[in-house]
Every structure is written in C-alpha cells, then in structure tokens.
Coordinates of C-alpha atoms and ligand atoms in Angstrom, one line a residue:
M29 CA 42.0 -136.0 62.5
P30 CA 39.5 -133.5 63.6
L31 CA 35.6 -135.0 63.9
K32 CA 33.5 -133.4 61.6
L33 CA 30.3 -132.8 63.4
R34 CA 26.7 -132.0 61.6
I35 CA 24.5 -130.7 63.9
V36 CA 21.0 -130.4 62.9
Y37 CA 18.4 -129.0 65.5
H38 CA 14.3 -129.1 64.8
V39 CA 12.2 -126.3 66.7
V40 CA 8.8 -126.6 67.0
P41 CA 6.9 -123.8 69.8
D42 CA 7.2 -125.8 72.8
S43 CA 6.5 -128.3 75.5
G44 CA 3.1 -129.8 74.2
A45 CA 4.7 -129.7 70.2
L46 CA 7.5 -130.6 71.1
A47 CA 6.2 -134.2 72.5
R48 CA 4.6 -134.8 69.7
R49 CA 7.7 -134.2 67.6
A50 CA 9.4 -136.9 69.9
A51 CA 6.0 -139.2 69.5
E52 CA 6.8 -138.7 66.1
Y53 CA 10.4 -139.3 65.6
L54 CA 10.3 -142.4 68.0
V55 CA 7.8 -143.8 65.7
E56 CA 9.5 -143.0 61.8
K57 CA 12.1 -143.9 62.9
T58 CA 11.6 -147.4 64.5
E59 CA 8.9 -148.4 61.5
Q60 CA 11.8 -147.6 59.4
I61 CA 14.5 -149.5 61.5
A62 CA 12.2 -152.4 61.8
K63 CA 11.5 -152.4 58.1
S64 CA 14.8 -152.0 56.8
R65 CA 16.8 -154.3 60.0
G66 CA 13.9 -156.3 61.4
Q67 CA 14.4 -155.1 64.5
A68 CA 14.8 -151.7 66.6
R69 CA 17.3 -151.2 69.4
I70 CA 16.4 -148.4 71.0
A71 CA 18.0 -146.6 74.5
I72 CA 16.0 -143.7 76.4
S73 CA 16.5 -141.4 78.8
G74 CA 15.1 -140.7 82.4
G75 CA 14.5 -137.1 83.3
S76 CA 10.9 -135.5 83.1
T77 CA 11.6 -134.3 79.4
P78 CA 11.2 -137.8 77.5
K79 CA 7.5 -138.7 80.0
E80 CA 5.4 -137.1 78.2
A81 CA 6.5 -138.2 74.6
F82 CA 6.5 -141.7 76.0
A83 CA 2.4 -140.5 77.2
L84 CA 1.5 -140.0 73.9
L85 CA 3.1 -142.9 72.7
A86 CA 1.2 -145.5 74.7
D87 CA -2.4 -143.8 74.3
P88 CA -4.9 -145.2 72.1
A89 CA -6.4 -142.2 71.4
Q90 CA -3.1 -140.8 69.3
P91 CA -2.2 -142.1 65.9
W92 CA 1.5 -143.3 67.3
R93 CA 0.4 -146.8 69.4
K94 CA -1.1 -147.4 66.6
R95 CA 1.3 -147.6 64.4
M96 CA 4.5 -148.4 66.7
P97 CA 5.7 -151.7 65.7
W98 CA 6.2 -153.1 69.2
D99 CA 7.1 -156.2 68.6
K100 CA 9.8 -154.9 66.7
L101 CA 11.6 -153.4 69.8
E102 CA 14.4 -154.1 72.1
L103 CA 14.1 -151.3 74.9
F104 CA 16.9 -150.2 76.7
W105 CA 18.2 -147.2 79.3
V106 CA 20.4 -145.2 78.9
D107 CA 21.7 -144.5 82.2
E108 CA 19.1 -145.5 85.4
R109 CA 20.0 -144.1 89.2
S110 CA 20.9 -146.3 92.0
V111 CA 17.5 -147.2 93.1
P112 CA 14.9 -149.5 93.2
P113 CA 12.9 -150.2 90.2
D114 CA 9.4 -148.4 91.8
H115 CA 11.8 -146.2 93.8
P116 CA 10.0 -142.4 92.7
D117 CA 13.6 -141.6 90.9
S118 CA 13.8 -144.6 89.2
N119 CA 13.6 -143.8 85.4
Y120 CA 12.1 -147.6 84.9
R121 CA 9.5 -146.5 87.2
M122 CA 8.9 -143.4 85.1
T123 CA 8.6 -145.2 81.6
R124 CA 6.8 -147.9 83.4
E125 CA 4.1 -145.8 84.2
A126 CA 4.0 -143.2 81.7
L127 CA 4.9 -146.4 78.8
L128 CA 5.2 -150.0 79.3
D129 CA 2.3 -150.2 81.6
H130 CA 0.4 -149.3 78.4
V131 CA 1.9 -151.2 75.2
P132 CA 2.4 -154.5 74.2
L133 CA 6.6 -155.1 75.0
K134 CA 6.9 -158.8 76.1
P135 CA 9.6 -158.4 79.0
D136 CA 11.9 -160.0 77.1
Q137 CA 11.4 -157.0 75.0
I138 CA 12.8 -154.9 78.2
H139 CA 16.6 -154.5 79.2
R140 CA 15.9 -152.7 82.8
I141 CA 19.5 -151.4 84.7
L142 CA 19.0 -153.5 87.6
G143 CA 19.3 -149.9 90.0
E144 CA 18.7 -151.9 93.0
L145 CA 22.3 -153.4 92.7
D146 CA 25.0 -152.3 94.5
P147 CA 25.9 -149.7 91.4
A148 CA 29.3 -151.8 90.2
E149 CA 27.3 -155.0 89.8
A150 CA 24.2 -153.4 88.2
A151 CA 26.9 -152.1 85.9
A152 CA 28.1 -155.4 85.1
R153 CA 24.7 -157.0 85.1
Y154 CA 23.6 -154.1 82.0
E155 CA 27.2 -155.1 80.0
A156 CA 26.7 -158.6 80.3
D157 CA 23.1 -157.6 79.1
L158 CA 24.3 -155.9 76.3
K159 CA 27.2 -158.4 75.1
K160 CA 24.3 -161.0 75.3
S161 CA 21.9 -158.9 73.1
F162 CA 24.4 -157.1 70.8
Q163 CA 26.3 -158.7 68.0
V164 CA 29.4 -156.6 69.1
D165 CA 31.4 -155.6 66.5
A166 CA 35.3 -155.5 66.1
A167 CA 35.4 -152.9 68.5
G168 CA 33.7 -154.2 70.5
L169 CA 30.4 -151.7 71.1
P170 CA 26.8 -152.1 70.4
R171 CA 25.3 -149.9 68.0
F172 CA 22.1 -148.6 69.1
D173 CA 19.6 -148.3 66.2
L174 CA 18.2 -145.7 68.3
L175 CA 19.6 -143.2 71.2
Q176 CA 18.0 -140.4 73.1
L177 CA 19.5 -138.5 75.5
G178 CA 18.7 -135.3 77.6
I179 CA 20.9 -132.5 78.7
G180 CA 21.1 -131.2 82.4
R181 CA 21.6 -127.5 83.1
D182 CA 24.8 -128.2 84.4
G183 CA 25.7 -129.9 80.8
H184 CA 25.3 -133.8 81.6
T185 CA 23.9 -136.0 79.4
A186 CA 22.8 -140.1 80.7
S187 CA 24.5 -140.4 84.4
L188 CA 27.8 -138.6 82.3
F189 CA 28.4 -135.5 85.3
P190 CA 31.0 -132.9 84.5
H191 CA 34.6 -133.9 86.7
S192 CA 33.2 -137.2 86.9
P193 CA 34.9 -140.9 87.3
A194 CA 32.4 -142.4 84.2
L195 CA 33.7 -139.6 81.8
T196 CA 37.5 -141.4 81.9
E197 CA 35.6 -144.7 81.7
T198 CA 36.1 -145.9 78.2
A199 CA 36.9 -149.6 78.6
H200 CA 33.2 -150.9 79.5
L201 CA 29.9 -150.4 77.7
A202 CA 28.2 -149.4 80.9
T203 CA 29.9 -148.2 84.4
A204 CA 28.9 -146.8 87.6
N205 CA 28.9 -143.4 88.2
H206 CA 29.4 -141.7 91.8
V207 CA 28.2 -138.2 91.0
A208 CA 29.6 -135.9 94.0
Q209 CA 27.8 -132.9 93.4
M210 CA 24.8 -135.1 94.4
N211 CA 26.0 -137.6 96.3
T212 CA 24.6 -140.1 94.7
W213 CA 25.8 -143.0 92.7
R214 CA 24.6 -143.8 89.0
I215 CA 24.7 -146.4 86.4
T216 CA 25.2 -145.2 82.9
L217 CA 26.1 -145.8 79.4
T218 CA 29.7 -145.1 78.3
W219 CA 29.7 -142.0 75.5
P220 CA 31.9 -144.7 73.1
V221 CA 28.9 -147.2 73.1
I222 CA 26.5 -143.7 73.0
N223 CA 28.3 -142.2 70.2
Q224 CA 28.3 -145.5 67.8
A225 CA 25.2 -145.5 68.0
Q226 CA 23.2 -145.4 64.1
D227 CA 21.1 -142.7 65.5
V228 CA 21.7 -140.3 68.5
F229 CA 19.2 -137.4 69.3
F230 CA 18.9 -135.0 72.4
L231 CA 15.7 -134.7 73.7
V232 CA 15.5 -130.7 75.1
G233 CA 12.6 -128.4 76.0
G234 CA 12.5 -125.0 78.4
A235 CA 14.4 -122.1 79.0
D236 CA 16.9 -123.2 81.6
K237 CA 18.5 -125.8 79.0
A238 CA 19.2 -122.4 76.6
P239 CA 22.1 -121.4 78.1
I240 CA 23.6 -124.9 78.3
L241 CA 22.7 -126.3 74.9
N242 CA 24.2 -122.9 73.3
Q243 CA 27.5 -123.7 75.8
V244 CA 27.5 -127.2 74.9
L245 CA 26.9 -126.6 70.9
A246 CA 28.0 -123.2 70.3
G247 CA 31.3 -122.4 72.8
P248 CA 34.4 -123.4 73.8
V249 CA 34.8 -127.9 73.2
D250 CA 35.7 -128.5 77.2
R251 CA 34.2 -131.7 78.0
E252 CA 35.1 -132.1 81.5
R253 CA 33.5 -129.0 82.4
L254 CA 30.5 -129.7 79.6
P255 CA 30.2 -133.4 79.4
S256 CA 27.8 -133.6 76.7
Q257 CA 30.5 -132.2 74.5
F258 CA 31.3 -136.2 74.6
I259 CA 28.4 -137.1 72.2
V260 CA 29.9 -137.0 68.6
P261 CA 28.9 -139.8 67.2
V262 CA 30.2 -142.2 64.9
S263 CA 28.0 -141.3 62.1
G264 CA 28.8 -137.9 61.9
I265 CA 25.8 -136.5 62.1
L266 CA 23.6 -135.3 65.9
T267 CA 19.9 -134.4 66.2
L268 CA 18.5 -132.5 68.7
L269 CA 14.4 -131.8 69.5
L270 CA 14.1 -128.6 70.4
D271 CA 11.0 -126.5 71.9
Q272 CA 12.0 -122.6 71.3
A273 CA 12.8 -121.5 74.6
A274 CA 14.8 -124.0 74.5
A275 CA 16.7 -122.4 71.1
A276 CA 16.5 -119.2 72.4
L277 CA 20.5 -119.1 71.8
L278 CA 20.6 -121.1 69.1
P279 CA 21.0 -119.6 64.8
A280 CA 17.9 -119.4 63.6
T281 CA 15.8 -121.6 62.2
D282 CA 14.9 -122.1 58.9
A283 CA 11.1 -121.9 57.4
E284 CA 10.7 -125.7 58.6
G285 CA 12.0 -124.7 62.3
R286 CA 15.3 -126.8 60.8
G287 CA 18.7 -125.2 61.8
L288 CA 22.3 -126.1 61.3
L289 CA 25.5 -126.5 62.8
E290 CA 28.4 -127.5 62.1
R291 CA 31.7 -127.9 64.7
S292 CA 35.1 -129.8 63.8
L293 CA 35.6 -131.8 67.9
Ligands
6PG29 C1 18.5 -139.0 84.3 C2 18.8 -138.6 82.9 C3 19.3 -137.7 82.0 C4 18.2 -136.5 81.8 C5 18.5 -135.2 81.9 C6 17.7 -134.2 81.4 O1 18.5 -140.0 84.6 O2 18.2 -137.9 84.5 O3 19.1 -139.5 82.0 O4 20.4 -137.3 82.0 O5 18.0 -136.5 80.3 O6 19.0 -135.1 83.6 O7 16.5 -134.3 82.3 P1 15.2 -133.5 82.3 O8 14.3 -133.8 81.1 O9 14.5 -133.8 83.6 O10 15.7 -131.7 82.1

C-alpha cells in the first residue's frame, strides 16, 4: 500500500534566518518533548548547515541557551565520518566546537559515534549504544524524538549516498558505508531507524540545493539515485526548514512562508 507523505516546508529569507529558525525549532521541540516525555533523544547531522544553528544554541547572548532543557537532552548523531574525533572532517568535532564545549551536557548525555575505530566496529558499537539507550519496540527499532537531516547536492542524506551499499541495509540500526564516489568510509543510521523517529526534519540552505530538493521532493521516485527519497517518516509527516534560495524551485509558500506537498510513495 503506498505511503502518503505530507511534506511541510517553512521558508525563511536567508542563511542567518535559517540558523535562527533551526535553533528555535530545536529548542521548541525539545521543550515540548521534555515536558511530555521527561527526556528528549535527538539525533543531529554534520556538515556546514547546522553549525550556525548550534552556535546560536550555545550563545548566552541569544534566547535559546537558557530555554533549552539541557538536563533532559540525550544527543546522538545521524552519521559520522570514519575519522578520529579531533579530525577536521569529524561531525563530532564540528558539534563540540560549535556547541558541546559551551553548554552543560554531561558526557553520558553525548552518544558519539567512534569514528576512530574500524568502520564496521564503530557501527556495531553505535548499534549497541542505541539498543542500550532505547527500549526498542517490537520492530526492534529505536524511536528518536527528533532527528535532523541535511541533504547533499547529490541527493544523499545522513551517509546514505547514491548507489551505496547502506541503501539496502535494513537489518541493522547503524552500518558502515563505503562511499565509492569519495573513496571513503562513513558510519550512518540506516533509513528504517531514521523513518521511525517521531519528528524528522531537513535543514537545507543555499541555491546549490534547490535543484536536488526539487528532484527529491517533486520528481520521479528513484531512491538509488536520490537516497533522500528513502526518508518517509512513519509519522507520515516530513518537515523542512529552508532558506529562500534552497526553496526556489518548490511551489510557492503562503503568506507565513509555509508550503505543503503531498506524495504517495
Ligand atoms: C555529513 C552529513 C550530511 C550532510 C549533508 C549536507 O556527515 O556530512 O550528515 O548528510 O547533512 O552532506 O551537508 P551541508 O549542510 O554541509 O550542505
């Protein structure tokens, strides 16, 4: 039976507004989750887009640091490069520099993917951490409360790259993925885990992402070529926070900057 996906996108003028919107979304959702469930387990992505939002969360001069219920937060990553935690390419290092070094999260609230290990070992260790941290449901899948994704110009999300082996991995929660296009290894959540999250949102900015967003959201389904199309949350809702440049090829939004697409997948 085809899945009906409701794609809600919020468009803001530029990259600065996008970072502020992302900070607000992260805090607002975490406050709600912490209030209703007592604990918020959130998975974040790497790359450059989220970095500015993380810095806003950490900035004591901004409203978000004092609002965030840090003591209720458990932080996980969607993916990691197969590098040590102090490597320039490390998603953990980016997050530590922008956020973790400046906020009151304790070590046991931070679930780092051990990129310094052999990729398969790192994936296995992360899967064990997930199984320990979540009471997995009958489907054996952890349900993140909130999960943030980015999208690459090639249509990848997390470390689910076009035509890469991880696209067919559904038996594990996390996997090592060899990315032939870059001759590198990554560790990534698998798409069934991503889809299980209560709230999945993409954070995308920049004119260079407009074509791929349009292909992924409104073009023909071709998941091997456009792995972001694997992201069909079980909630039936997918949220996107976009700047105008990234949203340029999507249908126009309403006066509040809100757009809606519906797809059967
Ligand atoms: C990573 C991310 C990746 C990222 C996209 C977009 O490890 O790089 O998890 O999936 O979200 O590549 O990255 P930008 O935000 O830098 O465009």
